[in-house]
Amino acid sequence: MTIKNTIINYLRIIVLYMLSWINAFKVKLGILKEKYGIIGFLQVDGLKLSRKFSSEESIAAVKEFDSFKPDDVIIGTYPKTGTHFAMGVVHSIYKEKGLVEPNSLMSHINGLEFELPTILRLLSGQTGGQGLLAYADKSKSPRIFITHLPWDFWPRRVMEKKVKVIFCMRNPKDTVCSYFAFAHKRASIRADTTWNTFFANFIEGNVVYGSYAHYMRTWYPYRNNENVLSLQFEDMREDLEGNVRRIAEFLGVDLTEEQIRKVTEANTFESRKKEFGRGHAIYRSGKSGGWKAELTVEQNEVMNEWINTELDGMEDLKLKYGD
């Protein structure tokens, strides 16, 4: 390679990085509705999404995605209700059975609605907006898909093809507290957004991924389908071993007692938090009932009324509040 070609290649890389940073700067400034306190969002069919992670094209690609394999599993969660908890258990089960290599989680994970970072889109030449799904066929099996999208945005043929689905839920009081802390750490809301503002937005559904209640209502009718496993974050914290057994059985993976013990130990909240490091945005306290120290008396009353109205008819879920 000549010196001239080397210089040209370096200049191309510099330009790509500059374009990536310009795009990131635009996202930061893209406040469409300041009163909601959301930085750089878009609306797709009434659902509020982050421009940093999704686009109209990537959401359209999700609905049309059809290339499922027999050993695929989709983990569906509203934000901060157990995504990484469930994902870690599933991968650990596969690892103990020898179905995946150690430290290979990211080789098996596919985010349904997530865009490629700008720099990678430019380098790969992707122009269709398919996002990470464009590379799903290159992911190693068994593939683990993750999404925060409500059911009405999911691939249309999931039930027809009987793709394995794991739904993880969490009580809305702890969810809103954890979501607020996460959003601040990840700068997905403006730095001056107060807790009171975020709480009000959560109740109104004016947060990224929209209404918690809408999310719950969309998947509730499918909760007892044979290809669906419904979990509660609180149950996983209280009885992790029992839930490891449930998940392994659902995935059709036979584990020995020793393997179950290893999976359980590797996925305690304390182990996962240590692995990711202190102060990481994904892992905070992980406690059930932490809302008692964060919600005011008035906010708790508002939330109780909201739960009675918006989650009416879902009492059989028996959400746990750490009471």
mmCIF file of C-alpha atoms in Angstrom:
data_model
loop_
_atom_site.group_PDB
_atom_site.id
_atom_site.type_symbol
_atom_site.label_atom_id
_atom_site.label_comp_id
_atom_site.label_asym_id
_atom_site.label_seq_id
_atom_site.Cartn_x
_atom_site.Cartn_y
_atom_site.Cartn_z
ATOM 1 C CA MET A 1 0.000 0.000 0.000
ATOM 2 C CA THR A 2 1.410 3.378 -1.035
ATOM 3 C CA ILE A 3 1.743 6.326 1.338
ATOM 4 C CA LYS A 4 -0.910 8.143 -0.694
ATOM 5 C CA ASN A 5 -3.434 5.315 -0.248
ATOM 6 C CA THR A 6 -2.643 5.102 3.454
ATOM 7 C CA ILE A 7 -3.321 8.833 3.881
ATOM 8 C CA ILE A 8 -6.569 8.551 1.926
ATOM 9 C CA ASN A 9 -7.743 5.651 4.102
ATOM 10 C CA TYR A 10 -6.940 7.574 7.270
ATOM 11 C CA LEU A 11 -8.831 10.604 5.962
ATOM 12 C CA ARG A 12 -11.842 8.419 5.205
ATOM 13 C CA ILE A 13 -11.829 7.083 8.758
ATOM 14 C CA ILE A 14 -11.580 10.625 10.159
ATOM 15 C CA VAL A 15 -14.520 11.741 7.992
ATOM 16 C CA LEU A 16 -16.604 8.759 9.128
ATOM 17 C CA TYR A 17 -15.905 9.553 12.771
ATOM 18 C CA MET A 18 -16.750 13.216 12.218
ATOM 19 C CA LEU A 19 -20.066 12.265 10.576
ATOM 20 C CA SER A 20 -20.830 9.946 13.483
ATOM 21 C CA TRP A 21 -20.221 12.690 16.029
ATOM 22 C CA ILE A 22 -22.284 15.182 13.997
ATOM 23 C CA ASN A 23 -25.181 12.730 13.992
ATOM 24 C CA ALA A 24 -24.833 12.189 17.742
ATOM 25 C CA PHE A 25 -24.861 15.962 18.243
ATOM 26 C CA LYS A 26 -28.042 16.244 16.169
ATOM 27 C CA VAL A 27 -29.690 13.584 18.305
ATOM 28 C CA LYS A 28 -28.849 15.537 21.448
ATOM 29 C CA LEU A 29 -30.399 18.657 19.985
ATOM 30 C CA GLY A 30 -33.400 16.918 18.466
ATOM 31 C CA ILE A 31 -35.926 17.913 21.105
ATOM 32 C CA LEU A 32 -39.250 17.639 19.335
ATOM 33 C CA LYS A 33 -41.476 18.353 22.304
ATOM 34 C CA GLU A 34 -39.615 20.025 25.124
ATOM 35 C CA LYS A 35 -42.471 19.730 27.588
ATOM 36 C CA TYR A 36 -41.987 15.945 27.688
ATOM 37 C CA GLY A 37 -38.337 16.323 28.659
ATOM 38 C CA ILE A 38 -37.260 13.702 26.085
ATOM 39 C CA ILE A 39 -34.047 14.152 24.099
ATOM 40 C CA GLY A 40 -34.161 13.221 20.406
ATOM 41 C CA PHE A 41 -37.256 11.079 20.071
ATOM 42 C CA LEU A 42 -39.620 10.116 17.298
ATOM 43 C CA GLN A 43 -43.172 8.821 17.158
ATOM 44 C CA VAL A 44 -43.919 5.620 15.235
ATOM 45 C CA ASP A 45 -47.595 4.698 15.126
ATOM 46 C CA GLY A 46 -48.081 6.597 18.382
ATOM 47 C CA LEU A 47 -45.146 4.967 20.181
ATOM 48 C CA LYS A 48 -42.382 7.227 21.518
ATOM 49 C CA LEU A 49 -38.911 5.919 20.637
ATOM 50 C CA SER A 50 -35.338 7.146 20.927
ATOM 51 C CA ARG A 51 -33.731 8.374 17.713
ATOM 52 C CA LYS A 52 -30.438 7.131 19.093
ATOM 53 C CA PHE A 53 -31.564 3.509 18.924
ATOM 54 C CA SER A 54 -34.505 3.239 16.504
ATOM 55 C CA SER A 55 -36.006 4.637 13.317
ATOM 56 C CA GLU A 56 -39.226 4.258 11.357
ATOM 57 C CA GLU A 57 -37.370 1.919 9.012
ATOM 58 C CA SER A 58 -36.019 -0.317 11.772
ATOM 59 C CA ILE A 59 -39.494 -0.644 13.329
ATOM 60 C CA ALA A 60 -41.000 -1.529 9.948
ATOM 61 C CA ALA A 61 -38.284 -4.176 9.538
ATOM 62 C CA VAL A 62 -39.246 -5.704 12.898
ATOM 63 C CA LYS A 63 -42.873 -6.205 11.873
ATOM 64 C CA GLU A 64 -41.850 -7.918 8.646
ATOM 65 C CA PHE A 65 -39.046 -10.051 10.098
ATOM 66 C CA ASP A 66 -39.740 -13.704 9.360
ATOM 67 C CA SER A 67 -36.400 -15.526 9.438
ATOM 68 C CA PHE A 68 -36.873 -17.401 12.699
ATOM 69 C CA LYS A 69 -35.074 -20.632 13.557
ATOM 70 C CA PRO A 70 -36.410 -23.475 15.750
ATOM 71 C CA ASP A 71 -34.030 -22.677 18.631
ATOM 72 C CA ASP A 72 -34.628 -18.891 18.656
ATOM 73 C CA VAL A 73 -35.975 -17.239 21.799
ATOM 74 C CA ILE A 74 -37.332 -13.701 22.189
ATOM 75 C CA ILE A 75 -37.062 -11.899 25.529
ATOM 76 C CA GLY A 76 -39.689 -9.175 25.741
ATOM 77 C CA THR A 77 -39.638 -6.596 28.523
ATOM 78 C CA TYR A 78 -40.747 -3.070 29.235
ATOM 79 C CA PRO A 79 -37.616 -1.026 30.114
ATOM 80 C CA LYS A 80 -36.098 -1.813 33.523
ATOM 81 C CA THR A 81 -38.192 -4.910 34.202
ATOM 82 C CA GLY A 82 -35.559 -7.632 33.891
ATOM 83 C CA THR A 83 -34.114 -7.683 30.365
ATOM 84 C CA HIS A 84 -30.506 -8.410 31.298
ATOM 85 C CA PHE A 85 -31.560 -10.626 34.194
ATOM 86 C CA ALA A 86 -33.489 -12.983 31.903
ATOM 87 C CA MET A 87 -30.926 -12.687 29.110
ATOM 88 C CA GLY A 88 -28.086 -13.670 31.437
ATOM 89 C CA VAL A 89 -29.944 -16.730 32.738
ATOM 90 C CA VAL A 90 -30.798 -17.939 29.225
ATOM 91 C CA HIS A 91 -27.209 -17.574 28.020
ATOM 92 C CA SER A 92 -25.848 -19.264 31.161
ATOM 93 C CA ILE A 93 -28.183 -22.233 30.622
ATOM 94 C CA TYR A 94 -26.933 -22.579 27.057
ATOM 95 C CA LYS A 95 -23.324 -22.268 28.223
ATOM 96 C CA GLU A 96 -23.648 -24.985 30.861
ATOM 97 C CA LYS A 97 -25.161 -27.299 28.277
ATOM 98 C CA GLY A 98 -22.304 -26.571 25.877
ATOM 99 C CA LEU A 99 -24.548 -24.902 23.302
ATOM 100 C CA VAL A 100 -22.568 -21.649 23.364
ATOM 101 C CA GLU A 101 -18.976 -20.683 24.077
ATOM 102 C CA PRO A 102 -18.029 -18.869 27.322
ATOM 103 C CA ASN A 103 -18.078 -15.075 27.035
ATOM 104 C CA SER A 104 -20.016 -15.287 23.770
ATOM 105 C CA LEU A 105 -23.205 -13.500 24.813
ATOM 106 C CA MET A 106 -22.959 -10.698 22.248
ATOM 107 C CA SER A 107 -22.472 -13.220 19.431
ATOM 108 C CA HIS A 108 -25.941 -14.598 20.121
ATOM 109 C CA ILE A 109 -27.869 -11.421 21.039
ATOM 110 C CA ASN A 110 -30.019 -9.573 18.509
ATOM 111 C CA GLY A 111 -31.942 -6.397 19.353
ATOM 112 C CA LEU A 112 -35.135 -6.426 17.322
ATOM 113 C CA GLU A 113 -35.686 -2.675 17.005
ATOM 114 C CA PHE A 114 -32.165 -1.354 17.432
ATOM 115 C CA GLU A 115 -30.322 0.614 14.785
ATOM 116 C CA LEU A 116 -26.669 0.167 14.024
ATOM 117 C CA PRO A 117 -24.496 3.005 15.360
ATOM 118 C CA THR A 118 -23.925 5.613 12.650
ATOM 119 C CA ILE A 119 -20.255 4.764 12.214
ATOM 120 C CA LEU A 120 -21.079 1.073 11.608
ATOM 121 C CA ARG A 121 -23.875 1.925 9.163
ATOM 122 C CA LEU A 122 -21.439 4.043 7.162
ATOM 123 C CA LEU A 123 -18.703 1.432 7.208
ATOM 124 C CA SER A 124 -21.099 -1.378 6.267
ATOM 125 C CA GLY A 125 -22.863 0.647 3.611
ATOM 126 C CA GLN A 126 -26.279 -0.150 5.087
ATOM 127 C CA THR A 127 -28.872 2.178 3.626
ATOM 128 C CA GLY A 128 -32.157 0.330 4.138
ATOM 129 C CA GLY A 129 -32.556 1.063 7.837
ATOM 130 C CA GLN A 130 -32.980 -2.608 8.769
ATOM 131 C CA GLY A 131 -30.856 -2.077 11.867
ATOM 132 C CA LEU A 132 -29.321 -5.040 13.663
ATOM 133 C CA LEU A 133 -31.864 -7.400 12.093
ATOM 134 C CA ALA A 134 -29.928 -7.121 8.826
ATOM 135 C CA TYR A 135 -27.211 -9.183 10.526
ATOM 136 C CA ALA A 136 -29.430 -11.661 12.378
ATOM 137 C CA ASP A 137 -28.597 -14.478 9.952
ATOM 138 C CA LYS A 138 -24.920 -14.027 10.821
ATOM 139 C CA SER A 139 -25.549 -14.406 14.564
ATOM 140 C CA LYS A 140 -24.641 -17.706 16.146
ATOM 141 C CA SER A 141 -27.389 -20.123 17.159
ATOM 142 C CA PRO A 142 -29.131 -20.416 19.491
ATOM 143 C CA ARG A 143 -30.096 -16.778 18.925
ATOM 144 C CA ILE A 144 -31.503 -14.595 21.712
ATOM 145 C CA PHE A 145 -33.630 -11.684 20.513
ATOM 146 C CA ILE A 146 -34.403 -8.860 22.930
ATOM 147 C CA THR A 147 -36.958 -6.079 22.638
ATOM 148 C CA HIS A 148 -38.803 -3.435 24.647
ATOM 149 C CA LEU A 149 -41.492 -3.041 22.002
ATOM 150 C CA PRO A 150 -45.124 -3.686 22.944
ATOM 151 C CA TRP A 151 -46.697 -6.748 21.361
ATOM 152 C CA ASP A 152 -48.473 -4.836 18.570
ATOM 153 C CA PHE A 153 -45.045 -3.915 17.149
ATOM 154 C CA TRP A 154 -43.639 -7.447 17.170
ATOM 155 C CA PRO A 155 -42.969 -9.613 14.082
ATOM 156 C CA ARG A 156 -46.360 -10.679 12.811
ATOM 157 C CA ARG A 157 -45.632 -14.417 12.581
ATOM 158 C CA VAL A 158 -44.163 -15.057 16.036
ATOM 159 C CA MET A 159 -47.202 -16.972 17.274
ATOM 160 C CA GLU A 160 -47.833 -18.746 14.002
ATOM 161 C CA LYS A 161 -44.263 -20.069 13.999
ATOM 162 C CA LYS A 162 -44.446 -20.752 17.747
ATOM 163 C CA VAL A 163 -41.202 -18.915 18.450
ATOM 164 C CA LYS A 164 -40.271 -19.280 22.125
ATOM 165 C CA VAL A 165 -41.067 -16.051 23.987
ATOM 166 C CA ILE A 166 -40.042 -15.062 27.516
ATOM 167 C CA PHE A 167 -41.917 -12.091 28.999
ATOM 168 C CA CYS A 168 -40.452 -10.583 32.150
ATOM 169 C CA MET A 169 -42.559 -8.101 34.127
ATOM 170 C CA ARG A 170 -42.014 -5.964 37.192
ATOM 171 C CA ASN A 171 -44.319 -3.916 39.378
ATOM 172 C CA PRO A 172 -44.756 -0.382 37.959
ATOM 173 C CA LYS A 173 -43.739 1.385 41.184
ATOM 174 C CA ASP A 174 -40.227 -0.048 41.189
ATOM 175 C CA THR A 175 -40.134 0.177 37.393
ATOM 176 C CA VAL A 176 -40.631 3.953 37.287
ATOM 177 C CA CYS A 177 -37.977 4.500 39.979
ATOM 178 C CA SER A 178 -35.431 2.339 38.189
ATOM 179 C CA TYR A 179 -36.319 3.834 34.793
ATOM 180 C CA PHE A 180 -35.712 7.385 36.040
ATOM 181 C CA ALA A 181 -32.239 6.526 37.375
ATOM 182 C CA PHE A 182 -31.364 4.623 34.196
ATOM 183 C CA ALA A 183 -32.582 7.404 31.888
ATOM 184 C CA HIS A 184 -30.433 9.955 33.692
ATOM 185 C CA LYS A 185 -27.315 7.788 33.570
ATOM 186 C CA ARG A 186 -27.826 7.038 29.874
ATOM 187 C CA ALA A 187 -28.729 10.677 29.083
ATOM 188 C CA SER A 188 -31.968 9.612 27.378
ATOM 189 C CA ILE A 189 -33.735 12.457 29.163
ATOM 190 C CA ARG A 190 -32.594 16.020 29.638
ATOM 191 C CA ALA A 191 -30.227 16.555 32.545
ATOM 192 C CA ASP A 192 -32.647 19.027 34.133
ATOM 193 C CA THR A 193 -35.597 16.603 34.052
ATOM 194 C CA THR A 194 -36.801 16.258 37.636
ATOM 195 C CA TRP A 195 -38.147 13.160 39.317
ATOM 196 C CA ASN A 196 -41.596 14.770 39.557
ATOM 197 C CA THR A 197 -41.609 15.511 35.828
ATOM 198 C CA PHE A 198 -40.493 12.010 34.899
ATOM 199 C CA PHE A 199 -43.062 10.425 37.225
ATOM 200 C CA ALA A 200 -45.858 12.454 35.607
ATOM 201 C CA ASN A 201 -44.593 11.511 32.136
ATOM 202 C CA PHE A 202 -44.501 7.834 33.084
ATOM 203 C CA ILE A 203 -48.111 7.942 34.272
ATOM 204 C CA GLU A 204 -49.126 9.653 31.010
ATOM 205 C CA GLY A 205 -47.068 7.275 28.855
ATOM 206 C CA ASN A 206 -44.838 10.106 27.616
ATOM 207 C CA VAL A 207 -41.563 8.182 27.991
ATOM 208 C CA VAL A 208 -39.453 6.203 25.551
ATOM 209 C CA TYR A 209 -41.316 2.978 24.668
ATOM 210 C CA GLY A 210 -44.550 4.591 25.767
ATOM 211 C CA SER A 211 -47.081 3.477 28.325
ATOM 212 C CA TYR A 212 -46.298 0.669 30.765
ATOM 213 C CA ALA A 213 -50.025 -0.095 30.868
ATOM 214 C CA HIS A 214 -50.269 -0.339 27.077
ATOM 215 C CA TYR A 215 -47.291 -2.678 27.034
ATOM 216 C CA MET A 216 -48.939 -4.936 29.602
ATOM 217 C CA ARG A 217 -52.298 -4.928 27.809
ATOM 218 C CA THR A 218 -50.800 -5.900 24.445
ATOM 219 C CA TRP A 219 -49.135 -9.112 25.598
ATOM 220 C CA TYR A 220 -51.587 -10.068 28.368
ATOM 221 C CA PRO A 221 -53.854 -12.116 26.038
ATOM 222 C CA TYR A 222 -50.888 -14.328 25.082
ATOM 223 C CA ARG A 223 -49.585 -14.962 28.609
ATOM 224 C CA ASN A 224 -50.750 -18.598 28.722
ATOM 225 C CA ASN A 225 -49.771 -19.643 25.192
ATOM 226 C CA GLU A 226 -47.666 -22.797 25.051
ATOM 227 C CA ASN A 227 -44.737 -20.949 23.468
ATOM 228 C CA VAL A 228 -44.792 -18.165 26.089
ATOM 229 C CA LEU A 229 -43.146 -18.149 29.513
ATOM 230 C CA SER A 230 -44.180 -15.302 31.821
ATOM 231 C CA LEU A 231 -41.763 -14.325 34.593
ATOM 232 C CA GLN A 232 -41.746 -11.732 37.346
ATOM 233 C CA PHE A 233 -38.588 -9.831 38.207
ATOM 234 C CA GLU A 234 -39.506 -10.095 41.896
ATOM 235 C CA ASP A 235 -39.876 -13.888 41.684
ATOM 236 C CA MET A 236 -36.497 -14.207 40.032
ATOM 237 C CA ARG A 237 -34.934 -12.250 42.879
ATOM 238 C CA GLU A 238 -36.720 -14.294 45.551
ATOM 239 C CA ASP A 239 -36.296 -17.750 44.005
ATOM 240 C CA LEU A 240 -33.659 -17.603 41.292
ATOM 241 C CA GLU A 241 -32.960 -21.332 41.339
ATOM 242 C CA GLY A 242 -36.627 -22.167 40.873
ATOM 243 C CA ASN A 243 -36.835 -19.792 37.926
ATOM 244 C CA VAL A 244 -33.643 -21.188 36.406
ATOM 245 C CA ARG A 245 -35.392 -24.578 36.406
ATOM 246 C CA ARG A 246 -38.514 -23.065 34.796
ATOM 247 C CA ILE A 247 -36.533 -21.335 32.066
ATOM 248 C CA ALA A 248 -34.385 -24.401 31.313
ATOM 249 C CA GLU A 249 -37.474 -26.595 31.049
ATOM 250 C CA PHE A 250 -39.165 -24.040 28.787
ATOM 251 C CA LEU A 251 -36.098 -23.959 26.513
ATOM 252 C CA GLY A 252 -36.016 -27.758 26.421
ATOM 253 C CA VAL A 253 -32.576 -27.907 28.033
ATOM 254 C CA ASP A 254 -31.880 -30.653 30.578
ATOM 255 C CA LEU A 255 -29.463 -29.574 33.303
ATOM 256 C CA THR A 256 -27.903 -31.504 36.157
ATOM 257 C CA GLU A 257 -28.279 -30.243 39.711
ATOM 258 C CA GLU A 258 -24.682 -29.013 39.598
ATOM 259 C CA GLN A 259 -25.333 -27.102 36.367
ATOM 260 C CA ILE A 260 -28.456 -25.508 37.862
ATOM 261 C CA ARG A 261 -26.383 -24.436 40.865
ATOM 262 C CA LYS A 262 -23.739 -22.866 38.597
ATOM 263 C CA VAL A 263 -26.313 -20.989 36.523
ATOM 264 C CA THR A 264 -27.966 -19.722 39.702
ATOM 265 C CA GLU A 265 -24.725 -18.530 41.259
ATOM 266 C CA ALA A 266 -23.624 -16.801 38.056
ATOM 267 C CA ASN A 267 -26.852 -14.839 37.803
ATOM 268 C CA THR A 268 -27.507 -13.534 41.287
ATOM 269 C CA PHE A 269 -27.996 -9.797 41.164
ATOM 270 C CA GLU A 270 -24.803 -9.321 43.151
ATOM 271 C CA SER A 271 -22.769 -11.458 40.704
ATOM 272 C CA ARG A 272 -24.128 -9.655 37.655
ATOM 273 C CA LYS A 273 -23.585 -6.229 39.179
ATOM 274 C CA LYS A 274 -19.996 -7.152 40.076
ATOM 275 C CA GLU A 275 -19.404 -8.370 36.533
ATOM 276 C CA PHE A 276 -20.692 -5.131 34.990
ATOM 277 C CA GLY A 277 -19.004 -2.914 37.582
ATOM 278 C CA ARG A 278 -20.252 -0.523 40.239
ATOM 279 C CA GLY A 279 -22.328 2.401 39.047
ATOM 280 C CA HIS A 280 -23.293 0.749 35.743
ATOM 281 C CA ALA A 281 -26.591 2.086 34.391
ATOM 282 C CA ILE A 282 -28.099 -1.379 33.900
ATOM 283 C CA TYR A 283 -27.694 -2.604 37.470
ATOM 284 C CA ARG A 284 -28.816 -0.363 40.307
ATOM 285 C CA SER A 285 -30.286 -1.864 43.518
ATOM 286 C CA GLY A 286 -32.483 -4.561 41.998
ATOM 287 C CA LYS A 287 -34.634 -4.563 45.109
ATOM 288 C CA SER A 288 -38.340 -5.167 45.291
ATOM 289 C CA GLY A 289 -40.074 -2.452 47.286
ATOM 290 C CA GLY A 290 -37.404 0.204 46.808
ATOM 291 C CA TRP A 291 -40.180 2.523 45.625
ATOM 292 C CA LYS A 292 -41.193 3.092 49.263
ATOM 293 C CA ALA A 293 -38.160 5.306 49.759
ATOM 294 C CA GLU A 294 -38.671 7.221 46.500
ATOM 295 C CA LEU A 295 -42.379 7.771 45.885
ATOM 296 C CA THR A 296 -44.023 10.504 47.913
ATOM 297 C CA VAL A 297 -47.306 9.750 49.681
ATOM 298 C CA GLU A 298 -49.157 11.664 46.987
ATOM 299 C CA GLN A 299 -47.309 9.889 44.156
ATOM 300 C CA ASN A 300 -48.088 6.514 45.714
ATOM 301 C CA GLU A 301 -51.763 7.424 45.839
ATOM 302 C CA VAL A 302 -51.655 8.530 42.197
ATOM 303 C CA MET A 303 -49.939 5.285 41.260
ATOM 304 C CA ASN A 304 -52.470 3.163 43.152
ATOM 305 C CA GLU A 305 -55.361 4.838 41.363
ATOM 306 C CA TRP A 306 -53.542 4.467 38.030
ATOM 307 C CA ILE A 307 -52.925 0.749 38.687
ATOM 308 C CA ASN A 308 -56.564 0.146 39.583
ATOM 309 C CA THR A 309 -57.673 1.839 36.372
ATOM 310 C CA GLU A 310 -55.006 0.992 33.795
ATOM 311 C CA LEU A 311 -54.230 -2.571 34.907
ATOM 312 C CA ASP A 312 -57.834 -3.477 35.639
ATOM 313 C CA GLY A 313 -58.582 -7.077 34.669
ATOM 314 C CA MET A 314 -54.984 -8.273 35.089
ATOM 315 C CA GLU A 315 -55.260 -9.138 38.771
ATOM 316 C CA ASP A 316 -54.317 -12.765 38.051
ATOM 317 C CA LEU A 317 -50.750 -11.598 37.365
ATOM 318 C CA LYS A 318 -50.408 -10.873 41.089
ATOM 319 C CA LEU A 319 -47.693 -8.290 40.722
ATOM 320 C CA LYS A 320 -45.494 -8.095 43.796
ATOM 321 C CA TYR A 321 -44.692 -4.735 45.373
ATOM 322 C CA GLY A 322 -42.415 -5.748 48.219
ATOM 323 C CA ASP A 323 -45.110 -5.002 50.791
#
